[in-house]
Amino acid sequence: MSGGLLVAGTTSDAGKSVVTAGICRWLVRQGVKVAPFKAQNMSLNSFVTREGAEIGRAQAMQAQAARVEPTALMNPVLLKPGSDRSSQVVLMGRPVGEMSARGYHGGRQEALLGTVVDCLEQLRGTYDAVICEGAGSPAEINLRRTDIVNMGIARAARFPVVVVGDIDRGGVFASFFGTTALLDAEDQSLIAGYLVNKFRGDVSLLEPGLEMLRGITGRQTYGVLPFAHGLGIDEEDGLRPAFKNSTALRGAVRESVVAPPHGDDVLRVAVCAVPLMSNFTDVDALAAEPGVVVRFVDRAEELADADLVIVPGTRGTVNALAWLRERGLADALVRRAAEGRPVLGICGGFQILGEHIEDDVESRAGRIDGLGLLPVHIRFDREKTLARPAGEALGAPVEGYEIHHGVADVRGGEPFLDGCRVGAVWGTHWHGSLESDEFRRRFLTEAARAAGRRFVPAPDTGFAALREEQLDRLGDLIEEHADTDALLRLIESGAPSGLPFIAPGAPGARA
């Protein structure tokens, strides 16, 4: 086998990431050597590969589903939003500069098609199959000319396309039809069919609609995936914090296992929902602990009953600091520290907790005062630090990854990973450290003690094993609810011949 498939979607957040991961896990369980691929990803959730390249966390998760090591080839272009109009462009795992949306779509994106096709071909030369994930919708007709992630890559590779629709949102039949009908004839010839996601109820009631859809489009539906609770896998921006203000996150609770606390108390964790929050997946390992409740907050009073407050990473450290001050959260954090109540700063959050920040790179704000909770001076460097550190902290082995422009000059406190600790305030640039089980247990034990809580971490929670279980659940969804024989034929042989053209097609296009 030397084939592939593009998983597109009727909208953003239709389920492309999880479906791609599910297909990868199903295939690898069949003995197929498979790799994920996303030509261009827009996300503030990123990961560092063993080679020191920055890619989207969704592709790292999909690589784990495929049981292969993630590489830059799997996500050659990553866009990290700095505002609703500009992003940092990361090419082959390294930042190459900031660019406005108009500048990127005005020519730079189209010029990258050769690069992404070359990456895809390298993967095809190594793996039996490559499962590609699209972005947004392939029917974004204003962007089709420069598209390199949806029909642009499908046409270049001659890959068949399955379009995923989220039926929980409603309007899935119109979305499937409209997505197809807005493409030109050549693009439509690659749209093999559809896959319904997040269905609740009796599938037999849906089947007449699927038959009617086939009658008007000439394309089959390759499966109806049921709504699955608590998947908890790494998506692009599962909480949508990139462009929405934090009000949209108020009270949002990170999905966690339904299990009572191991000790007498629960442990309440409040995560400050700072603007341009990045790598909020850092708290997933906490949410996986029985008795730990993780919620996102944006008001000072919401910190009052928190046992641990986390200031997470952000793509805009100086702006996030200003936001914390405007909302009274900064003063609340200072009071907590004075009272000996636990605070953890991660990456940008660590920088905020320091004494001052010199930033002539990201915000160009120059020197500003931090919260002064840790004896740390931060200087932003034009070169981005991308690393996979490992070591020991709190008497336990720990691993993580670093993605930051800020360079920390630690001038006191107790050593803590690459940062420091003062009382019940901890700071580090390391993402992912809480995924190290014994380190996480010891950290939570110290945080609970400082908070006066009789919380005891469960001795047997293994985050890596839980993640594997979630990926197996995705593979099960595909195996049990999709037409896997038909999907395998698509991957091996491409889109069926003779698929009908659906009018009107792309504006100005003809059948």
Coordinates of C-alpha atoms in Angstrom, one line a residue:
M1 CA 0.0 0.0 0.0
S2 CA 1.1 3.5 -0.8
G3 CA -1.9 5.7 -0.4
G4 CA -3.6 8.4 1.6
L5 CA -6.7 10.3 2.5
L6 CA -7.6 13.9 3.4
V7 CA -10.0 14.3 6.3
A8 CA -11.8 17.7 5.6
G9 CA -14.6 19.3 7.6
T10 CA -17.7 21.3 6.9
T11 CA -16.5 23.8 9.6
S12 CA -13.7 24.3 12.1
D13 CA -14.1 22.1 15.1
A14 CA -16.2 19.5 13.2
G15 CA -13.9 16.8 14.5
K16 CA -11.2 16.5 11.9
S17 CA -8.4 16.1 14.4
V18 CA -10.1 13.3 16.3
V19 CA -11.2 11.5 13.2
T20 CA -7.7 11.7 11.7
A21 CA -6.3 10.3 15.0
G22 CA -8.9 7.6 15.1
I23 CA -8.2 6.5 11.5
C24 CA -4.4 6.4 12.3
R25 CA -5.0 4.3 15.4
W26 CA -7.4 1.9 13.5
L27 CA -4.9 1.5 10.7
V28 CA -1.9 0.8 12.9
R29 CA -3.8 -1.8 14.7
Q30 CA -4.3 -3.5 11.3
G31 CA -0.6 -3.6 10.8
V32 CA -0.5 -0.6 8.5
K33 CA 2.5 1.8 8.8
V34 CA 0.7 5.1 8.9
A35 CA 1.6 8.8 9.5
P36 CA -0.5 11.9 10.1
F37 CA 0.0 15.1 8.1
K38 CA -1.4 18.6 8.2
A39 CA 0.1 21.0 5.7
Q40 CA -0.8 24.1 7.7
N41 CA -2.1 24.4 11.2
M42 CA -3.2 27.5 13.1
S43 CA -2.9 26.9 16.8
L44 CA -1.5 28.1 20.1
N45 CA -1.2 24.5 21.3
S46 CA 2.2 23.4 20.0
F47 CA 4.8 20.7 20.8
V48 CA 8.5 20.2 20.4
T49 CA 9.7 17.1 18.5
R50 CA 12.9 15.2 19.4
E51 CA 14.6 17.0 16.5
G52 CA 13.8 20.4 18.2
A53 CA 11.0 21.4 15.8
E54 CA 7.8 23.1 16.8
I55 CA 4.6 21.5 15.5
G56 CA 0.9 21.6 16.4
R57 CA 0.0 19.4 19.4
A58 CA -2.8 17.8 17.4
Q59 CA -0.2 16.4 15.0
A60 CA 1.9 15.2 17.9
M61 CA -1.2 13.5 19.3
Q62 CA -2.0 11.9 15.9
A63 CA 1.6 10.6 15.6
Q64 CA 1.1 9.0 19.0
A65 CA -2.1 7.5 17.7
A66 CA -0.1 6.1 14.7
R67 CA 2.6 4.9 17.2
V68 CA 5.3 6.9 15.4
E69 CA 7.7 9.7 16.5
P70 CA 6.3 13.1 15.5
T71 CA 8.5 15.1 13.1
A72 CA 8.4 18.5 11.4
L73 CA 7.4 16.8 8.1
M74 CA 3.9 16.1 9.7
N75 CA 3.2 19.8 10.1
P76 CA 5.4 21.9 7.9
V77 CA 3.6 25.2 8.4
L78 CA 2.3 26.3 11.9
L79 CA 0.7 29.7 12.4
K80 CA 0.6 31.0 15.9
P81 CA -1.8 33.9 16.3
G82 CA -0.6 37.1 17.9
S83 CA -3.9 38.9 17.2
D84 CA -6.9 38.4 15.0
R85 CA -4.9 39.9 12.1
S86 CA -1.4 38.5 12.4
S87 CA 0.5 35.3 13.3
Q88 CA 4.0 34.1 13.8
V89 CA 4.8 31.8 10.9
V90 CA 6.7 28.6 11.9
L91 CA 8.2 26.8 8.9
M92 CA 9.6 23.3 9.3
G93 CA 9.6 23.7 13.0
R94 CA 11.4 27.1 13.2
P95 CA 9.9 30.6 13.4
V96 CA 10.5 32.7 10.2
G97 CA 8.7 35.9 11.2
E98 CA 5.4 37.6 11.9
M99 CA 2.9 38.1 9.0
S100 CA -0.5 39.7 8.6
A101 CA -3.3 37.5 7.4
R102 CA -3.5 39.6 4.2
G103 CA 0.2 39.2 3.6
Y104 CA 0.1 35.5 4.2
H105 CA -2.8 34.8 1.9
G106 CA -1.7 37.4 -0.5
G107 CA 1.2 35.3 -1.8
R108 CA 3.3 33.6 0.9
Q109 CA 0.9 30.7 1.4
E110 CA 0.7 29.8 -2.2
A111 CA 4.6 29.9 -2.4
L112 CA 4.7 27.2 0.3
L113 CA 2.7 24.7 -1.7
G114 CA 6.0 23.1 -3.0
T115 CA 7.3 22.8 0.5
V116 CA 4.3 21.0 1.9
V117 CA 4.0 18.7 -1.2
D118 CA 7.6 17.8 -0.7
C119 CA 7.0 16.9 3.0
L120 CA 4.0 14.9 2.1
E121 CA 6.0 13.0 -0.6
Q122 CA 8.7 12.2 1.9
L123 CA 6.2 10.7 4.3
R124 CA 4.6 8.7 1.4
G125 CA 8.0 7.3 0.7
T126 CA 8.4 6.1 4.2
Y127 CA 4.9 5.0 5.3
D128 CA 2.2 2.7 3.8
A129 CA -0.4 5.4 4.2
V130 CA -0.6 9.1 5.1
I131 CA -3.8 10.5 6.7
C132 CA -4.0 14.2 6.1
E133 CA -6.1 16.7 8.1
G134 CA -7.6 19.7 6.5
A135 CA -8.3 23.1 8.1
G136 CA -11.6 24.9 8.5
S137 CA -13.6 24.1 5.4
P138 CA -12.5 23.3 1.9
A139 CA -15.4 25.5 0.6
E140 CA -13.8 28.8 1.8
I141 CA -14.1 30.1 -1.8
N142 CA -12.3 33.4 -1.0
L143 CA -9.1 31.5 -0.1
R144 CA -9.2 28.6 -2.6
R145 CA -6.6 30.1 -5.0
T146 CA -3.9 30.0 -2.3
D147 CA -5.1 26.9 -0.4
I148 CA -2.4 24.5 0.5
V149 CA -4.1 22.5 3.3
N150 CA -7.5 21.4 1.9
M151 CA -8.2 20.8 -1.8
G152 CA -4.9 22.3 -2.8
I153 CA -3.0 19.4 -1.2
A154 CA -5.6 16.9 -2.1
R155 CA -5.4 17.8 -5.8
A156 CA -1.6 17.9 -5.7
A157 CA -1.4 14.4 -4.1
R158 CA -4.6 13.1 -5.9
F159 CA -5.9 12.1 -2.5
P160 CA -9.6 11.2 -1.9
V161 CA -11.4 13.4 0.5
V162 CA -13.9 12.5 3.2
V163 CA -15.8 15.5 4.7
V164 CA -16.6 15.4 8.4
G165 CA -19.7 17.1 9.7
D166 CA -20.7 17.8 13.3
I167 CA -24.4 16.8 13.5
D168 CA -24.6 18.1 17.1
R169 CA -24.5 21.6 15.6
G170 CA -27.4 20.9 13.3
G171 CA -27.7 21.5 9.5
V172 CA -25.3 18.7 8.7
F173 CA -27.0 17.7 5.4
A174 CA -27.0 21.2 4.1
S175 CA -23.4 21.6 5.2
F176 CA -22.4 18.4 3.3
F177 CA -24.3 19.4 0.2
G178 CA -23.2 23.0 0.3
T179 CA -19.5 22.2 0.9
T180 CA -19.5 19.9 -2.2
A181 CA -21.6 22.3 -4.4
L182 CA -19.2 25.2 -3.8
L183 CA -16.2 23.4 -5.3
D184 CA -15.2 23.3 -8.9
A185 CA -15.4 20.1 -11.0
E186 CA -11.9 18.9 -10.4
D187 CA -12.1 19.4 -6.7
Q188 CA -15.5 17.7 -6.6
S189 CA -14.0 14.7 -8.3
L190 CA -11.9 14.1 -5.2
I191 CA -14.8 14.4 -2.7
A192 CA -15.5 10.7 -2.1
G193 CA -18.1 11.1 0.6
Y194 CA -19.0 12.1 4.1
L195 CA -18.7 11.1 7.7
V196 CA -21.2 12.2 10.4
N197 CA -19.7 13.1 13.8
K198 CA -21.1 13.5 17.3
F199 CA -24.5 11.8 16.6
R200 CA -26.9 11.2 19.5
G201 CA -29.8 8.9 19.2
D202 CA -31.1 6.1 17.0
V203 CA -29.1 5.8 13.8
S204 CA -32.0 4.2 12.0
L205 CA -33.8 7.6 12.1
L206 CA -30.9 9.2 10.3
E207 CA -30.5 6.6 7.5
P208 CA -33.3 8.0 5.3
G209 CA -31.5 11.3 5.2
L210 CA -28.2 9.6 4.4
E211 CA -29.9 7.8 1.5
M212 CA -31.4 11.1 0.2
L213 CA -27.9 12.7 0.5
R214 CA -26.5 10.0 -1.6
G215 CA -29.2 10.4 -4.2
I216 CA -28.6 14.1 -4.7
T217 CA -24.7 14.0 -4.4
G218 CA -23.9 10.5 -5.7
R219 CA -21.6 10.1 -2.7
Q220 CA -21.9 7.7 0.2
T221 CA -21.6 8.4 3.9
Y222 CA -18.7 6.4 5.4
G223 CA -19.9 6.3 8.9
V224 CA -21.9 7.8 11.7
L225 CA -19.8 8.3 14.8
P226 CA -21.6 8.6 18.1
F227 CA -21.1 11.5 20.5
A228 CA -18.3 10.5 22.9
H229 CA -17.9 12.1 26.2
G230 CA -14.5 12.7 27.9
L231 CA -12.2 12.1 25.1
G232 CA -9.7 14.7 26.4
I233 CA -7.2 14.6 23.5
D234 CA -5.0 17.3 22.3
E235 CA -6.8 19.4 19.7
E236 CA -5.8 22.6 17.9
D237 CA -7.6 25.0 20.2
G238 CA -10.1 22.9 22.1
L239 CA -11.3 25.8 24.2
R240 CA -11.1 28.4 21.4
P241 CA -9.1 30.9 23.4
A242 CA -7.1 32.3 20.5
F243 CA -9.5 35.0 19.3
K244 CA -12.4 35.1 21.8
N245 CA -12.1 37.1 25.0
S246 CA -11.9 35.2 28.2
T247 CA -15.6 35.7 29.0
A248 CA -16.2 32.8 26.7
L249 CA -14.1 30.6 29.0
R250 CA -15.7 31.6 32.3
G251 CA -16.5 28.5 34.3
A252 CA -15.3 26.1 31.5
V253 CA -14.2 22.9 33.2
R254 CA -11.5 20.7 31.7
E255 CA -13.0 17.2 31.2
S256 CA -11.7 14.8 33.8
V257 CA -12.2 11.3 35.1
V258 CA -15.4 10.7 37.1
A259 CA -13.8 9.5 40.3
P260 CA -14.0 10.5 43.9
P261 CA -10.9 11.9 45.6
H262 CA -8.4 9.5 47.0
G263 CA -8.1 11.5 50.2
D264 CA -10.7 13.4 52.2
D265 CA -10.8 16.6 50.0
V266 CA -10.9 17.6 46.4
L267 CA -8.4 20.0 45.1
R268 CA -9.7 23.0 43.2
V269 CA -7.4 24.4 40.4
A270 CA -8.2 27.7 38.8
V271 CA -6.5 28.6 35.5
C272 CA -6.3 32.3 34.6
A273 CA -7.8 32.5 31.1
V274 CA -5.3 35.0 29.8
P275 CA -5.6 36.3 26.3
L276 CA -3.8 34.2 23.6
M277 CA -3.5 31.4 26.1
S278 CA -1.1 28.7 24.8
N279 CA -0.6 25.1 25.7
F280 CA -3.5 25.0 28.1
T281 CA -3.2 21.2 27.6
D282 CA -0.6 21.5 30.4
V283 CA -3.5 21.2 32.9
D284 CA -4.9 18.0 31.3
A285 CA -2.7 15.8 33.5
L286 CA -4.2 17.6 36.6
A287 CA -7.7 17.1 35.3
A288 CA -7.0 13.3 35.0
E289 CA -6.3 13.0 38.7
P290 CA -9.3 11.8 40.8
G291 CA -10.5 14.6 43.0
V292 CA -8.9 17.4 41.0
V293 CA -11.3 19.9 39.5
V294 CA -9.8 22.3 36.9
R295 CA -11.7 25.3 35.7
F296 CA -10.8 28.5 33.7
V297 CA -11.5 31.8 35.3
D298 CA -11.3 35.5 34.5
R299 CA -12.4 37.3 37.7
A300 CA -10.5 38.0 40.9
E301 CA -13.3 36.7 43.1
E302 CA -13.1 33.3 41.3
L303 CA -9.7 32.8 42.8
A304 CA -11.0 33.0 46.4
D305 CA -11.9 29.3 46.8
A306 CA -9.1 28.0 44.6
D307 CA -6.5 25.7 46.2
L308 CA -4.0 26.2 43.4
V309 CA -4.0 29.0 40.8
I310 CA -2.1 28.5 37.5
V311 CA -1.0 31.3 35.3
P312 CA -0.6 29.5 32.0
G313 CA 1.5 30.2 28.9
T314 CA 0.5 32.9 26.5
R315 CA 1.6 34.2 23.1
G316 CA 1.4 37.8 24.5
T317 CA 3.1 37.9 27.9
V318 CA 3.0 41.7 28.3
N319 CA -0.6 42.0 27.1
A320 CA -1.6 39.1 29.4
L321 CA 0.0 40.9 32.3
A322 CA -1.9 44.1 31.5
W323 CA -5.1 42.0 31.3
L324 CA -4.5 40.5 34.8
R325 CA -4.0 44.0 36.2
E326 CA -7.1 45.4 34.5
R327 CA -9.3 42.7 36.0
G328 CA -7.8 42.7 39.5
L329 CA -6.4 39.2 39.1
A330 CA -2.8 40.5 39.5
D331 CA -3.6 42.0 42.9
A332 CA -5.4 38.7 43.9
L333 CA -2.3 36.8 42.9
V334 CA 0.0 39.0 45.0
R335 CA -2.4 38.6 48.0
R336 CA -2.3 34.8 47.5
A337 CA 1.5 34.7 47.5
A338 CA 1.6 36.9 50.7
E339 CA -0.8 34.4 52.4
G340 CA 1.3 31.4 51.4
R341 CA -1.4 30.1 49.0
P342 CA -0.2 28.1 46.0
V343 CA 0.5 29.7 42.6
L344 CA 2.2 28.1 39.6
G345 CA 3.4 30.1 36.6
I346 CA 4.1 28.2 33.3
C347 CA 6.1 29.7 30.5
G348 CA 4.5 33.1 29.9
G349 CA 2.9 32.8 33.3
F350 CA 6.3 32.3 34.9
Q351 CA 7.5 35.4 33.1
I352 CA 4.6 37.4 34.5
L353 CA 5.4 36.3 38.1
G354 CA 9.0 37.8 37.8
E355 CA 10.3 41.2 38.8
H356 CA 10.5 42.8 35.4
I357 CA 10.3 42.0 31.7
E358 CA 12.3 43.5 28.9
D359 CA 10.4 42.9 25.7
D360 CA 11.6 44.5 22.4
V361 CA 10.5 41.4 20.4
E362 CA 7.0 40.3 21.1
S363 CA 5.1 43.4 22.3
R364 CA 8.0 45.9 21.9
A365 CA 6.9 47.4 25.1
G366 CA 10.4 47.7 26.5
R367 CA 10.9 47.3 30.2
I368 CA 7.9 46.8 32.4
D369 CA 7.4 45.6 36.0
G370 CA 6.1 42.0 36.6
L371 CA 4.2 40.9 39.6
G372 CA 7.4 40.5 41.7
L373 CA 6.5 37.2 43.2
L374 CA 9.7 35.5 42.0
P375 CA 13.3 36.8 41.9
V376 CA 13.5 36.5 38.1
H377 CA 14.4 39.0 35.3
I378 CA 13.0 38.2 31.8
R379 CA 14.6 39.4 28.6
F380 CA 13.0 38.6 25.3
D381 CA 15.4 37.2 22.6
R382 CA 14.7 37.1 18.9
E383 CA 15.7 33.5 18.8
K384 CA 13.1 31.1 20.1
T385 CA 14.1 28.5 22.6
L386 CA 12.8 25.1 21.5
A387 CA 14.0 22.2 23.7
R388 CA 13.0 18.9 25.3
P389 CA 14.6 19.1 28.8
A390 CA 14.6 16.3 31.4
G391 CA 15.8 16.2 35.0
E392 CA 14.7 15.8 38.5
A393 CA 12.5 18.0 40.8
L394 CA 10.9 17.4 44.1
G395 CA 12.9 14.2 44.2
A396 CA 11.2 12.7 41.2
P397 CA 12.2 12.4 37.5
V398 CA 10.5 14.9 35.2
E399 CA 10.4 15.7 31.5
G400 CA 9.0 18.7 29.5
Y401 CA 9.4 20.9 26.5
E402 CA 10.2 24.5 26.1
I403 CA 8.8 27.1 23.6
H404 CA 9.6 30.7 24.4
H405 CA 11.4 33.9 23.4
G406 CA 11.8 35.0 27.0
V407 CA 15.2 34.3 28.7
A408 CA 15.0 34.0 32.5
D409 CA 17.7 35.3 34.8
V410 CA 16.9 33.6 38.1
R411 CA 18.4 35.5 41.0
G412 CA 17.2 33.6 44.0
G413 CA 14.6 31.3 45.5
E414 CA 14.8 27.5 45.5
P415 CA 15.6 25.8 42.2
F416 CA 12.5 24.4 40.5
L417 CA 13.0 22.8 37.0
D418 CA 14.6 25.7 35.0
G419 CA 12.9 28.3 37.2
C420 CA 12.5 28.8 41.0
R421 CA 10.2 28.6 44.0
V422 CA 9.6 31.1 46.7
G423 CA 7.2 29.8 49.4
A424 CA 4.1 28.5 47.7
V425 CA 4.9 30.2 44.4
W426 CA 6.5 28.1 41.6
G427 CA 7.6 29.2 38.1
T428 CA 9.0 27.3 35.1
H429 CA 9.3 27.5 31.4
W430 CA 8.7 23.8 31.1
H431 CA 5.4 22.7 29.4
G432 CA 4.2 19.2 30.0
S433 CA 6.1 18.6 33.3
L434 CA 2.9 17.6 35.0
E435 CA 2.6 14.6 32.7
S436 CA 5.4 13.0 34.7
D437 CA 3.4 10.9 37.2
E438 CA 5.6 10.9 40.3
F439 CA 6.6 14.5 39.9
R440 CA 2.9 15.5 39.5
R441 CA 1.9 13.6 42.7
R442 CA 4.6 15.2 44.7
F443 CA 3.8 18.7 43.4
L444 CA 0.1 18.2 44.2
T445 CA 1.0 16.9 47.6
E446 CA 3.0 20.1 48.3
A447 CA 0.3 22.3 46.8
A448 CA -2.5 20.6 48.9
R449 CA -0.4 21.0 52.1
A450 CA 0.1 24.7 51.4
A451 CA -3.6 25.1 50.7
G452 CA -4.6 23.3 53.9
R453 CA -6.4 20.6 52.0
R454 CA -6.5 16.9 53.0
F455 CA -6.1 16.0 49.3
V456 CA -4.0 12.9 48.5
P457 CA -3.1 12.1 44.9
A458 CA -4.1 8.7 43.7
P459 CA -1.0 6.4 43.7
D460 CA -1.8 4.7 40.4
T461 CA -2.8 7.4 38.0
G462 CA -0.7 7.0 34.9
F463 CA -1.2 9.9 32.4
A464 CA 0.5 8.1 29.5
A465 CA -1.7 5.1 30.0
L466 CA -4.8 7.2 30.1
R467 CA -3.8 8.9 26.9
E468 CA -3.3 5.6 25.2
E469 CA -6.8 4.5 26.4
Q470 CA -8.3 7.7 24.8
L471 CA -6.5 7.0 21.5
D472 CA -7.8 3.4 21.6
R473 CA -11.3 4.8 22.1
L474 CA -10.8 6.9 18.9
G475 CA -9.7 3.8 17.0
D476 CA -12.7 1.9 18.4
L477 CA -15.1 4.6 17.1
I478 CA -13.7 4.2 13.6
E479 CA -13.6 0.4 13.7
E480 CA -17.1 0.1 15.1
H481 CA -19.0 2.9 13.4
A482 CA -17.3 3.6 10.1
D483 CA -17.3 1.5 6.9
T484 CA -13.7 0.5 7.3
D485 CA -13.6 -1.7 4.2
A486 CA -14.7 1.3 2.1
L487 CA -12.2 3.6 3.8
L488 CA -9.4 1.2 3.1
R489 CA -10.4 1.1 -0.6
L490 CA -10.3 4.9 -0.7
I491 CA -6.8 5.0 0.9
E492 CA -5.5 2.3 -1.4
S493 CA -7.2 3.3 -4.7
G494 CA -8.3 6.9 -4.5
A495 CA -11.7 8.5 -5.0
P496 CA -14.3 6.5 -7.1
S497 CA -14.4 7.4 -10.7
G498 CA -17.5 9.0 -12.2
L499 CA -18.6 11.0 -9.2
P500 CA -21.2 13.5 -10.4
F501 CA -20.7 17.3 -10.5
I502 CA -23.0 19.2 -8.1
A503 CA -24.1 22.6 -9.3
P504 CA -23.3 25.4 -9.1
G505 CA -19.7 24.7 -8.4
A506 CA -17.1 27.4 -7.5
P507 CA -18.0 30.9 -8.6
G508 CA -17.1 31.2 -12.3
A509 CA -16.4 27.4 -12.6
R510 CA -18.1 25.0 -14.9
A511 CA -18.6 21.3 -14.8

